[in-house]
Coordinates of C-alpha atoms in Angstrom, one line a residue:
Chain A
X1 CA 14.0 19.9 -8.3
X2 CA 9.8 20.6 -7.9
X3 CA 7.1 19.9 -10.1
X4 CA 3.3 20.3 -8.9
X5 CA 0.5 18.2 -11.1
X6 CA -3.4 17.8 -10.4
X7 CA -4.6 15.0 -9.3
X8 CA -7.3 13.7 -7.5
X9 CA -8.4 17.0 -7.0
X10 CA -5.2 18.0 -5.5
X11 CA -2.1 19.3 -6.0
X12 CA 0.2 17.2 -5.6
X13 CA 4.4 17.9 -5.0
X14 CA 7.2 16.2 -6.1
X15 CA 10.4 17.0 -4.5
X16 CA 13.9 15.7 -5.1
X17 CA 17.1 17.0 -3.3
X18 CA 19.6 17.6 -5.6
X19 CA 22.3 19.0 -3.0
X20 CA 24.5 15.2 -3.2
X21 CA 24.6 15.7 -7.5
X22 CA 21.7 14.2 -7.7
X23 CA 21.1 15.2 -11.8
X24 CA 17.8 17.7 -12.6
X25 CA 17.1 15.7 -15.6
X26 CA 16.6 12.1 -14.3
X27 CA 14.7 13.5 -11.0
X28 CA 12.8 15.1 -13.4
X29 CA 11.9 12.1 -15.5
X30 CA 11.6 9.9 -12.8
X31 CA 9.5 12.5 -10.6
X32 CA 6.5 12.3 -14.2
X33 CA 7.1 8.3 -13.8
X34 CA 6.1 9.0 -9.9
X35 CA 3.2 10.9 -11.2
X36 CA 1.8 8.3 -13.6
X37 CA 1.2 6.4 -10.5
X38 CA -1.6 9.2 -9.2
X39 CA -3.4 8.9 -13.0
X40 CA -3.1 4.9 -12.5
X41 CA -4.8 5.2 -8.7
X42 CA -7.9 8.3 -9.5
X43 CA -8.5 5.5 -12.8
X44 CA -8.9 3.0 -10.6
X45 CA -10.5 4.0 -7.8
X46 CA -12.8 7.1 -8.6
X47 CA -16.6 7.3 -7.5
X48 CA -17.0 10.1 -9.3
X49 CA -16.6 8.6 -12.5
X50 CA -18.6 6.1 -13.9
X51 CA -16.4 4.5 -16.1
X52 CA -13.4 4.0 -13.0
X53 CA -13.0 0.3 -12.2
X54 CA -14.5 1.1 -8.9
X55 CA -17.8 2.0 -10.2
X56 CA -18.0 -0.6 -12.7
X57 CA -17.2 -3.4 -10.3
X58 CA -19.9 -1.1 -8.6
X59 CA -22.6 -1.4 -10.5
X60 CA -22.6 -5.1 -10.9
X61 CA -23.5 -7.7 -7.4
X62 CA -23.8 -11.0 -7.3
X63 CA -21.3 -11.6 -9.7
X64 CA -17.1 -11.7 -9.2
X65 CA -15.4 -9.2 -11.0
X66 CA -11.8 -8.9 -11.6
X67 CA -10.1 -6.1 -11.1
X68 CA -6.3 -4.7 -11.2
X69 CA -3.9 -4.3 -8.8
X70 CA -4.4 -0.3 -9.0
X71 CA -7.8 -1.4 -6.9
X72 CA -7.5 -4.4 -5.4
X73 CA -4.8 -3.1 -3.5
X74 CA -6.2 -0.6 -1.5
X75 CA -9.3 -2.2 -0.8
X76 CA -7.9 -4.9 0.1
X77 CA -6.0 -3.1 2.8
X78 CA -9.0 -0.7 3.5
X79 CA -10.8 -4.4 4.2
X80 CA -8.6 -5.3 6.1
X81 CA -8.7 -2.1 8.0
X82 CA -12.3 -2.2 8.1
X83 CA -11.6 -5.6 10.3
X84 CA -9.3 -4.8 12.7
X85 CA -12.0 -1.7 14.0
X86 CA -14.8 -3.9 13.9
X87 CA -16.4 -1.7 10.6
X88 CA -15.7 1.8 12.6
X89 CA -13.6 2.6 9.4
X90 CA -15.6 1.4 6.4
X91 CA -15.0 1.9 3.1
X92 CA -18.8 0.9 2.0
X93 CA -19.7 4.4 3.0
X94 CA -19.4 5.5 -1.1
X95 CA -23.4 6.3 -0.8
X96 CA -24.0 7.7 2.5
X97 CA -20.9 10.6 1.2
X98 CA -22.8 11.1 -2.4
X99 CA -26.1 11.7 -0.4
X100 CA -24.3 13.8 1.8
X101 CA -23.4 16.0 -0.9
X102 CA -19.7 14.3 -2.0
X103 CA -20.4 13.5 -4.8
X104 CA -19.5 16.3 -8.0
X105 CA -16.1 15.5 -10.3
X106 CA -13.8 18.2 -10.4
X107 CA -13.0 17.9 -13.5
X108 CA -15.8 17.8 -15.6
X109 CA -18.5 20.0 -12.5
X110 CA -21.0 16.9 -12.9
X111 CA -22.6 15.2 -9.9
X112 CA -23.2 11.6 -9.8
X113 CA -26.2 9.7 -8.7
X114 CA -25.9 6.2 -8.2
X115 CA -28.8 3.8 -7.8
X116 CA -30.7 3.6 -4.6
X117 CA -28.6 0.7 -2.2
X118 CA -29.7 -1.5 0.9
X119 CA -28.6 1.2 3.8
X120 CA -27.5 -2.2 5.3
X121 CA -25.0 -2.9 3.6
X122 CA -21.3 -2.6 5.9
X123 CA -17.7 -4.1 4.3
X124 CA -18.3 -8.1 4.7
X125 CA -20.4 -7.3 1.9
X126 CA -17.6 -7.6 -0.2
X127 CA -15.8 -9.9 -0.9
X128 CA -11.9 -10.3 -2.8
X129 CA -10.7 -13.5 -4.3
X130 CA -6.9 -13.2 -3.7
X131 CA -6.1 -16.1 -6.5
X132 CA -8.0 -15.1 -9.0
X133 CA -7.6 -10.4 -7.9
X134 CA -11.5 -10.5 -8.3
X135 CA -13.7 -8.7 -6.3
X136 CA -17.9 -10.0 -5.6
X137 CA -20.3 -8.1 -4.2
X138 CA -23.2 -9.2 -2.4
X139 CA -25.3 -7.0 -2.5
X140 CA -25.2 -3.3 -4.2
X141 CA -23.7 -0.9 -2.3
X142 CA -20.9 1.9 -3.0
X143 CA -17.1 1.8 -2.3
X144 CA -15.7 4.7 -1.5
X145 CA -11.4 4.3 -1.2
X146 CA -11.1 7.9 -0.4
X147 CA -9.5 6.9 3.3
X148 CA -6.4 5.2 1.4
X149 CA -6.0 5.1 -2.5
X150 CA -4.5 8.9 -2.3
X151 CA -2.0 6.9 0.7
X152 CA -1.5 4.7 -2.1
X153 CA -0.7 6.5 -4.9
X154 CA 1.6 8.2 -2.5
X155 CA 3.5 4.6 -1.4
X156 CA 4.1 3.7 -6.1
X157 CA 5.2 6.8 -6.5
X158 CA 7.6 6.5 -4.0
X159 CA 8.4 3.3 -4.8
X160 CA 9.6 5.3 -8.3
X161 CA 11.7 7.7 -6.3
X162 CA 13.8 4.8 -4.3
X163 CA 16.0 5.4 -6.0
X164 CA 17.3 8.9 -4.7
X165 CA 18.4 9.4 -1.4
X166 CA 15.7 12.3 -0.4
X167 CA 12.9 13.2 -1.5
X168 CA 9.4 13.8 -0.5
X169 CA 5.9 13.8 -2.3
X170 CA 3.1 15.8 -0.7
X171 CA -0.5 15.1 -2.1
X172 CA -2.7 18.0 -0.6
X173 CA -1.3 17.4 2.9
X174 CA -0.7 13.7 2.5
X175 CA 3.2 13.5 3.0
X176 CA 6.0 11.1 2.2
X177 CA 9.5 12.0 3.1
X178 CA 12.4 10.2 2.6
X179 CA 16.1 10.3 3.5
X180 CA 17.4 14.0 3.9
X181 CA 16.2 17.9 2.9
X182 CA 20.2 18.4 2.7
X183 CA 22.9 17.3 4.5
X184 CA 22.5 16.5 8.3
X185 CA 19.2 18.0 7.6
X186 CA 15.5 15.6 7.7
X187 CA 12.8 17.5 6.5
X188 CA 10.4 19.7 7.9
X189 CA 6.4 18.2 8.0
X190 CA 5.1 21.3 10.0
X191 CA 1.3 20.1 11.1
X192 CA -1.3 22.5 9.5
X193 CA -3.4 24.7 12.0
X194 CA -6.7 23.5 11.7
X195 CA -8.0 27.7 12.8
X196 CA -5.5 29.5 11.5
X197 CA -4.8 27.6 8.5
X198 CA -1.9 29.9 7.3
X199 CA 0.1 28.5 10.5
X200 CA 1.2 24.9 11.6
X201 CA 0.8 23.9 15.1
X202 CA 3.9 21.4 15.3
X203 CA 6.7 20.9 13.1
X204 CA 8.1 16.8 12.9
X205 CA 11.4 16.2 11.9
X206 CA 10.4 12.6 9.2
X207 CA 12.9 10.9 7.3
X208 CA 11.4 7.5 5.5
X209 CA 8.4 8.1 7.0
X210 CA 4.4 9.4 6.0
X211 CA 2.4 11.4 7.8
X212 CA -1.3 11.7 6.5
X213 CA -4.0 14.2 8.6
X214 CA -7.4 14.1 8.0
X215 CA -9.1 17.7 9.3
X216 CA -12.5 18.2 9.2
X217 CA -11.7 21.7 8.0
X218 CA -10.8 20.8 4.4
X219 CA -14.0 19.7 2.7
X220 CA -17.3 21.1 4.1
X221 CA -20.8 20.2 3.2
X222 CA -22.1 23.4 1.6
X223 CA -25.4 22.7 2.5
X224 CA -25.1 21.6 6.1
X225 CA -21.8 23.0 7.4
X226 CA -22.4 20.5 9.9
X227 CA -20.9 17.7 7.9
X228 CA -17.6 17.5 7.1
X229 CA -16.1 14.9 4.6
X230 CA -15.5 12.2 7.1
X231 CA -18.4 10.2 8.3
X232 CA -19.1 7.5 11.0
X233 CA -20.4 4.5 9.0
X234 CA -23.0 3.3 12.0
X235 CA -24.9 6.6 11.9
X236 CA -24.1 8.4 8.6
X237 CA -23.0 11.5 10.4
X238 CA -19.7 12.9 11.0
X239 CA -18.0 13.0 14.6
X240 CA -17.1 16.4 15.6
X241 CA -14.9 15.2 18.8
X242 CA -11.5 16.2 16.7
X243 CA -10.7 19.1 14.2
X244 CA -7.7 17.4 12.6
X245 CA -6.3 13.2 13.4
X246 CA -2.9 13.0 12.3
X247 CA -0.6 9.6 11.6
X248 CA 2.5 9.4 11.3
X249 CA 3.6 5.5 9.9
X250 CA 6.4 4.0 7.6
X251 CA 4.1 3.5 4.7
X252 CA 1.5 6.5 3.1
X253 CA -1.7 4.1 2.7
X254 CA -1.3 3.1 6.6
X255 CA -0.8 6.7 7.8
X256 CA -4.5 8.6 4.9
X257 CA -6.7 5.6 6.8
X258 CA -4.9 5.3 9.9
X259 CA -5.6 8.8 10.5
X260 CA -9.5 8.5 9.1
X261 CA -10.0 5.8 11.6
X262 CA -8.8 7.9 14.3
X263 CA -10.5 11.0 13.3
X264 CA -14.1 8.7 14.2
X265 CA -12.3 7.1 17.8
X266 CA -12.1 8.0 20.9
X267 CA -8.7 8.7 22.2
X268 CA -8.1 5.8 24.2
X269 CA -9.2 3.8 21.2
X270 CA -6.8 5.7 18.6
X271 CA -4.0 4.7 21.4
X272 CA -4.8 1.4 21.0
X273 CA -5.0 1.2 17.6
X274 CA -1.7 3.4 16.2
X275 CA 0.5 1.8 19.4
X276 CA -0.8 -2.1 17.7
X277 CA 0.1 -1.4 14.0
X278 CA 3.6 1.2 15.5
X279 CA 2.7 4.3 14.6
X280 CA 2.1 7.7 16.2
X281 CA -0.2 10.7 15.6
X282 CA -1.7 14.0 17.0
X283 CA -5.4 14.3 17.3
X284 CA -6.5 18.1 18.1
X285 CA -9.8 18.9 19.8
X286 CA -12.1 21.6 19.0
X287 CA -10.3 23.5 21.8
X288 CA -7.0 23.2 19.8
X289 CA -6.1 20.8 22.8
X290 CA -3.7 18.1 21.3
X291 CA -3.7 14.8 22.7
X292 CA -0.4 12.6 21.5
X293 CA -1.3 8.7 20.4
X294 CA 0.3 5.4 20.3
X295 CA 4.4 5.7 19.5
X296 CA 6.4 6.2 22.3
X297 CA 4.7 8.9 24.7
X298 CA 8.2 9.8 25.7
X299 CA 9.9 10.0 22.5
X300 CA 7.9 12.0 20.7
Chain B
X1 CA -6.1 -6.2 19.3
X2 CA -2.6 -7.6 19.0
X3 CA 0.9 -6.5 17.4
X4 CA -0.3 -6.2 13.3
X5 CA 2.3 -3.8 12.7
X6 CA 4.3 -5.9 10.5
X7 CA 1.0 -7.3 9.4
X8 CA -0.3 -3.9 7.7
X9 CA 3.0 -2.5 6.8
X10 CA 3.4 -5.7 4.9
X11 CA 0.0 -5.8 3.2
X12 CA 1.2 -1.7 2.1
X13 CA 4.1 -3.0 0.3
X14 CA 2.7 -6.1 -1.3
X15 CA -0.1 -3.9 -2.5
X16 CA 2.4 -1.1 -4.2
X17 CA 4.5 -5.2 -5.3
X18 CA 1.7 -5.6 -7.0
X19 CA 1.7 -3.1 -9.6
X20 CA 4.8 -3.2 -10.2
X21 CA 5.4 -7.3 -10.8
X22 CA 1.9 -7.2 -13.4
X23 CA 4.1 -4.2 -15.3
X24 CA 0.4 -3.0 -14.6
X25 CA 0.6 0.3 -16.8
X26 CA -2.5 2.2 -18.3
X27 CA -4.4 0.2 -21.1
X28 CA -5.3 2.7 -24.0
X29 CA -8.6 1.7 -23.4
X30 CA -8.1 3.5 -19.7
X31 CA -6.8 6.8 -21.1
X32 CA -9.0 7.0 -23.9
X33 CA -11.8 7.0 -20.8
X34 CA -9.9 9.6 -18.6
X35 CA -8.8 12.2 -21.5
X36 CA -12.7 11.9 -22.6
X37 CA -13.3 13.5 -18.8
X38 CA -10.9 16.6 -19.5
X39 CA -12.8 16.4 -22.8
X40 CA -15.5 17.5 -21.0
X41 CA -14.1 20.0 -18.5
X42 CA -13.3 21.1 -21.7
X43 CA -16.3 21.8 -23.0
X44 CA -17.9 23.1 -19.5
X45 CA -15.5 25.8 -19.5
X46 CA -16.4 26.7 -23.2
X47 CA -19.9 27.1 -22.0
X48 CA -19.2 29.4 -19.6
X49 CA -20.3 26.7 -16.3
X50 CA -16.8 27.8 -15.0
X51 CA -17.4 31.6 -14.1
X52 CA -15.7 33.6 -16.6
X53 CA -17.3 37.3 -17.0
X54 CA -14.3 37.4 -19.8
X55 CA -16.0 34.7 -22.4
X56 CA -18.0 35.0 -24.5
X57 CA -18.1 32.2 -26.0
X58 CA -21.6 30.9 -25.9
X59 CA -21.6 27.9 -28.7
X60 CA -23.8 25.1 -27.3
X61 CA -21.8 21.8 -27.1
X62 CA -23.7 18.9 -28.7
X63 CA -22.5 15.8 -30.5
X64 CA -22.6 17.8 -32.9
X65 CA -20.1 20.4 -32.4
X66 CA -18.1 17.4 -30.9
X67 CA -16.8 15.9 -34.1
X68 CA -16.3 19.3 -36.1
X69 CA -13.6 18.4 -37.6
X70 CA -11.7 21.4 -37.3
X71 CA -10.2 22.1 -33.7
X72 CA -11.3 24.6 -31.2
X73 CA -7.8 24.9 -29.5
X74 CA -4.3 24.7 -31.2
X75 CA -2.4 21.8 -29.9
X76 CA 0.8 23.0 -27.7
X77 CA 2.0 24.0 -24.3
X78 CA -0.2 27.4 -22.7
X79 CA 0.6 29.0 -19.5
X80 CA -2.5 31.0 -17.6
X81 CA -2.3 32.8 -14.3
X82 CA -4.8 31.9 -11.3
X83 CA -4.7 33.5 -7.9
X84 CA -5.0 31.7 -4.4
X85 CA -4.8 32.5 -1.0
X86 CA -1.0 31.5 -1.1
X87 CA -0.2 34.0 -4.4
X88 CA -0.3 33.7 -7.7
X89 CA -0.7 30.1 -10.0
X90 CA 0.8 29.6 -13.0
X91 CA -0.2 26.6 -15.0
X92 CA 1.2 25.1 -18.2
X93 CA -1.5 23.2 -19.8
X94 CA -0.5 20.8 -22.9
X95 CA -3.3 20.5 -25.6
X96 CA -3.3 17.6 -28.6
X97 CA -6.4 17.5 -30.3
X98 CA -8.8 19.5 -27.8
X99 CA -7.9 17.3 -25.0
X100 CA -5.9 18.5 -21.8
X101 CA -3.1 15.7 -21.6
X102 CA -1.3 17.5 -18.6
X103 CA -1.6 20.2 -16.1
X104 CA 0.9 21.5 -14.4
X105 CA 2.2 24.3 -11.8
X106 CA 5.1 25.9 -13.6
X107 CA 6.0 28.4 -11.0
X108 CA 6.1 26.8 -8.5
X109 CA 8.8 24.0 -11.3
X110 CA 11.7 26.4 -9.1
X111 CA 15.3 24.7 -8.9
X112 CA 17.9 25.3 -6.6
X113 CA 20.2 27.7 -8.5
X114 CA 24.0 28.2 -6.5
X115 CA 23.2 30.8 -4.7
X116 CA 19.5 29.3 -3.4
X117 CA 21.3 26.6 -1.9
X118 CA 24.1 28.3 -0.3
X119 CA 21.3 30.7 1.6
X120 CA 19.2 27.8 2.8
X121 CA 20.5 27.0 5.7
X122 CA 20.8 30.1 7.0
X123 CA 16.5 30.5 6.8
X124 CA 15.9 26.8 8.3
X125 CA 17.8 28.9 11.5
X126 CA 16.4 32.0 10.8
X127 CA 12.6 30.2 10.3
X128 CA 12.6 27.7 12.9
X129 CA 10.4 25.9 12.9
X130 CA 7.4 27.9 12.0
X131 CA 8.2 28.6 8.7
X132 CA 7.7 24.7 6.5
X133 CA 6.9 24.2 3.2
X134 CA 5.1 20.7 3.3
X135 CA 2.4 20.8 5.3
X136 CA 0.5 18.0 6.2
X137 CA -3.2 18.8 6.3
X138 CA -3.0 21.0 3.8
X139 CA -5.3 20.7 1.3
X140 CA -4.8 23.6 -1.9
X141 CA -8.1 24.7 -3.2
X142 CA -8.2 24.5 -6.4
X143 CA -9.9 27.0 -7.6
X144 CA -7.7 29.2 -8.5
X145 CA -5.6 26.7 -9.7
X146 CA -9.1 25.9 -12.4
X147 CA -9.4 29.6 -12.7
X148 CA -5.4 29.6 -14.5
X149 CA -6.4 26.3 -16.4
X150 CA -9.1 28.2 -17.9
X151 CA -6.4 31.3 -18.8
X152 CA -4.6 28.8 -20.0
X153 CA -7.2 27.5 -22.5
X154 CA -8.3 30.8 -23.8
X155 CA -4.7 31.7 -25.1
X156 CA -5.4 28.6 -26.7
X157 CA -8.1 29.0 -28.6
X158 CA -8.6 28.9 -32.6
X159 CA -10.1 31.9 -33.6

């Protein structure tokens, strides 16, 4: 069973293995429910829709705003990663993204332009209260959850499909694979070649793991090709140390956030981060040298 | 940096559990908002802002035309085609009261027939690792997809 739909400006594909007698009808109904999670996360976390929970919350500084678990969960996680990386990864990058031209709603074609904000704002200006599930901004800022929202939606969709022995969710190159594709055959996930994009550069056998890649080759700034969609908060520029950063982890949200964080780091830092997080990855230089990071170097 | 592997995986699962525990399903309000975004998308297309030289319709959509009771599109599910680097793409678009309620790639919604399953293992051996369907790091271009959606919309148009 295979279905593909459009959410979050990308194609989301769900495949459920039916080699083990899984009924097509059941699989289709479950896939529909899984897709709904992408819709909900997009509604809650979109930076491109002024009516999203995220953007409504960003328009109010100084007082607490109650938010749904569709926004609270990924935001809390993004703050944890920001904390662990001392702000190298920072979800308050939204305004800088907007200024770099990543400001267009893919459905309406409209460009957003938010009020001018304090450029010194960081993740430390976001206060979450778990008991009331509320968010308070210490100063006006724009949150971008581009590095976690898709991963979160994949994790939610995966939870919906967990009754099936084998399935795969591919959200525009961020993938979660469960169980086996066929009897005795794990899912194979290719890592896209950063230059020859029709080819893959490496293939992983994956079961119960997510593989997420952040590549500088996918979403270039139209006006300034030097800038892509991954921005270093400190300089608000795009680093070009790597052309792609891939992380394999048990959760898609984890892999998604870490692949972005690693993109912004030196190999040694990325290695320490991934090892501590129980994840592994691949960093690819502009000269196409593949650097293994995290995990056990002997078995990957 | 200490070991935080458990902590982070636990945080991810807790975020998922919070959604499920809350039984947090769409409020009607949110659904309406999402649809209104689709609705504007629809209007943009008929205004020719999404390029389609075959479209001649140039009605300017102000609040009056939006409120016109006659629907611009017939309700139902329509099929459209577009092209991208992966080849031809076919979508099915479901419309209800001039709103796009669902968009699905239909020509990839294939079902394995028994024959397909028999051949698959051979294919994997033959292709080895360099021809895998699931690729990390490949964001599909949505341009072709949008053209296909527009194609479907033109078929749904009320004359």
